[in-house]
Amino acid sequence: MDKGQLLYEGKAKRLYQTEQEDILFVEYKNSATAFNGEKKAEIDGKGILNNRITTVIFEKLKKQGIDSHFVERISENEQLVRKVEIIPIEVVVRNIAAGSLAKRLGYEEGTPLNRTIVEFYYKDDDLGDPIINNDHIDILGIATKEEVETLYKLGLKVNSVLQPIFEEVGVILVDFKLEFGRDKDGNVLLADEISPDTCRLWDAETKQKLDKDVFRRDLGSLTDVYEIILARLGGK
Ligand code: C5P
């Protein structure tokens, strides 16, 4: 499959058209960004690691009945995905208080929540991705009520599949962000990536951070901890 026109360049990936209308090429970049792009770095090997980790996770989800845009990994830093129109809502699922939730509600980081929660953020860099509720989504007109319900349910379903997968390999799934798109028939499909860039993952024993907080908070080598996640998930 040949790479065609560049359709979109984001902070961590480039999307290209292929000769097949409904299939896109995704190229994972080595760029790391945090705080809405304020902190930036190029990290050798990051693109390869996220391409591999996302592949392993989407394959595991598929085995458990959760479909996504993922088609196949075709090279070290590239994969093919189904074309979708991204819904501009970031769906964040949280099991343990950390990051912006800990800050917003005054929880100590690491406090288990008495239930899993789902939050929605408006995917808009200029606005700094503000947290939104169902009413905001309604007035913005970015998703229907039925779609919002689907996003909520799929967020919890992905959590219920991923939590035990990580638990088995000694990793706590603290929180994560999902993105969804609509395919040409209007069906909602899990999209983007699921990697240590988009999840908080802590070692169950030591509570060592094995995710992008290592970069955000200058805690050491990002690729070293992403390697640990890939190895624990059984990837190479
Ligand atoms: O920063 P916050 O605590 O809201 O992040 C919650 C989760 O969503 C974290 O796992 C973080 O990595 C992820 N996230 C993301 N992309 C964003 C915002 C948050 O992947 N733009």
PDB file of C-alpha atoms and ligand atoms in Angstrom, residues 90 92 94 98-100 121 129 175-177 197-200 216, ligand 1:
ATOM      1  CA  GLU A  90     -11.588  13.226  24.369  1.00  0.00           C
ATOM      2  CA  VAL A  92     -11.076  10.147  29.785  1.00  0.00           C
ATOM      3  CA  ARG A  94     -10.284   7.195  35.585  1.00  0.00           C
ATOM      4  CA  ALA A  98      -4.181  11.629  39.301  1.00  0.00           C
ATOM      5  CA  GLY A  99      -3.290  14.531  37.027  1.00  0.00           C
ATOM      6  CA  SER A 100      -5.981  17.120  36.344  1.00  0.00           C
ATOM      7  CA  TYR A 121     -13.058  17.088  27.085  1.00  0.00           C
ATOM      8  CA  ASP A 129      -9.160  21.022  25.628  1.00  0.00           C
ATOM      9  CA  ASP A 175      -6.511   6.543  33.799  1.00  0.00           C
ATOM     10  CA  PHE A 176      -6.534   6.892  30.043  1.00  0.00           C
ATOM     11  CA  LYS A 177      -7.867   8.911  27.144  1.00  0.00           C
ATOM     12  CA  ASP A 197       1.250   8.629  25.828  1.00  0.00           C
ATOM     13  CA  THR A 198      -2.481   8.382  26.493  1.00  0.00           C
ATOM     14  CA  CYS A 199      -2.646   6.237  29.658  1.00  0.00           C
ATOM     15  CA  ARG A 200      -1.304   6.549  33.191  1.00  0.00           C
ATOM     16  CA  ARG A 216       5.887  15.692  31.719  1.00  0.00           C
TER      17      ARG A 216
HETATM   18  O1  C5P B   1      -4.218  15.408  32.404  1.00  0.00           O
HETATM   19  P1  C5P B   1      -5.312  14.498  32.837  1.00  0.00           P
HETATM   20  O2  C5P B   1      -5.191  14.007  34.231  1.00  0.00           O
HETATM   21  O3  C5P B   1      -6.688  15.081  32.557  1.00  0.00           O
HETATM   22  O4  C5P B   1      -5.185  13.217  31.877  1.00  0.00           O
HETATM   23  C1  C5P B   1      -6.000  12.070  32.041  1.00  0.00           C
HETATM   24  C2  C5P B   1      -5.510  10.965  31.119  1.00  0.00           C
HETATM   25  O5  C5P B   1      -5.752  11.307  29.769  1.00  0.00           O
HETATM   26  C3  C5P B   1      -4.007  10.699  31.222  1.00  0.00           C
HETATM   27  O6  C5P B   1      -3.781   9.306  31.069  1.00  0.00           O
HETATM   28  C4  C5P B   1      -3.419  11.461  30.043  1.00  0.00           C
HETATM   29  O7  C5P B   1      -2.245  10.849  29.563  1.00  0.00           O
HETATM   30  C5  C5P B   1      -4.542  11.349  29.024  1.00  0.00           C
HETATM   31  N1  C5P B   1      -4.630  12.520  28.143  1.00  0.00           N
HETATM   32  C6  C5P B   1      -4.249  12.413  26.815  1.00  0.00           C
HETATM   33  N2  C5P B   1      -4.342  13.491  25.973  1.00  0.00           N
HETATM   34  C7  C5P B   1      -4.806  14.662  26.416  1.00  0.00           C
HETATM   35  C8  C5P B   1      -5.197  14.801  27.771  1.00  0.00           C
HETATM   36  C9  C5P B   1      -5.089  13.712  28.616  1.00  0.00           C
HETATM   37  O8  C5P B   1      -3.842  11.335  26.371  1.00  0.00           O
HETATM   38  N3  C5P B   1      -4.907  15.685  25.574  1.00  0.00           N
END
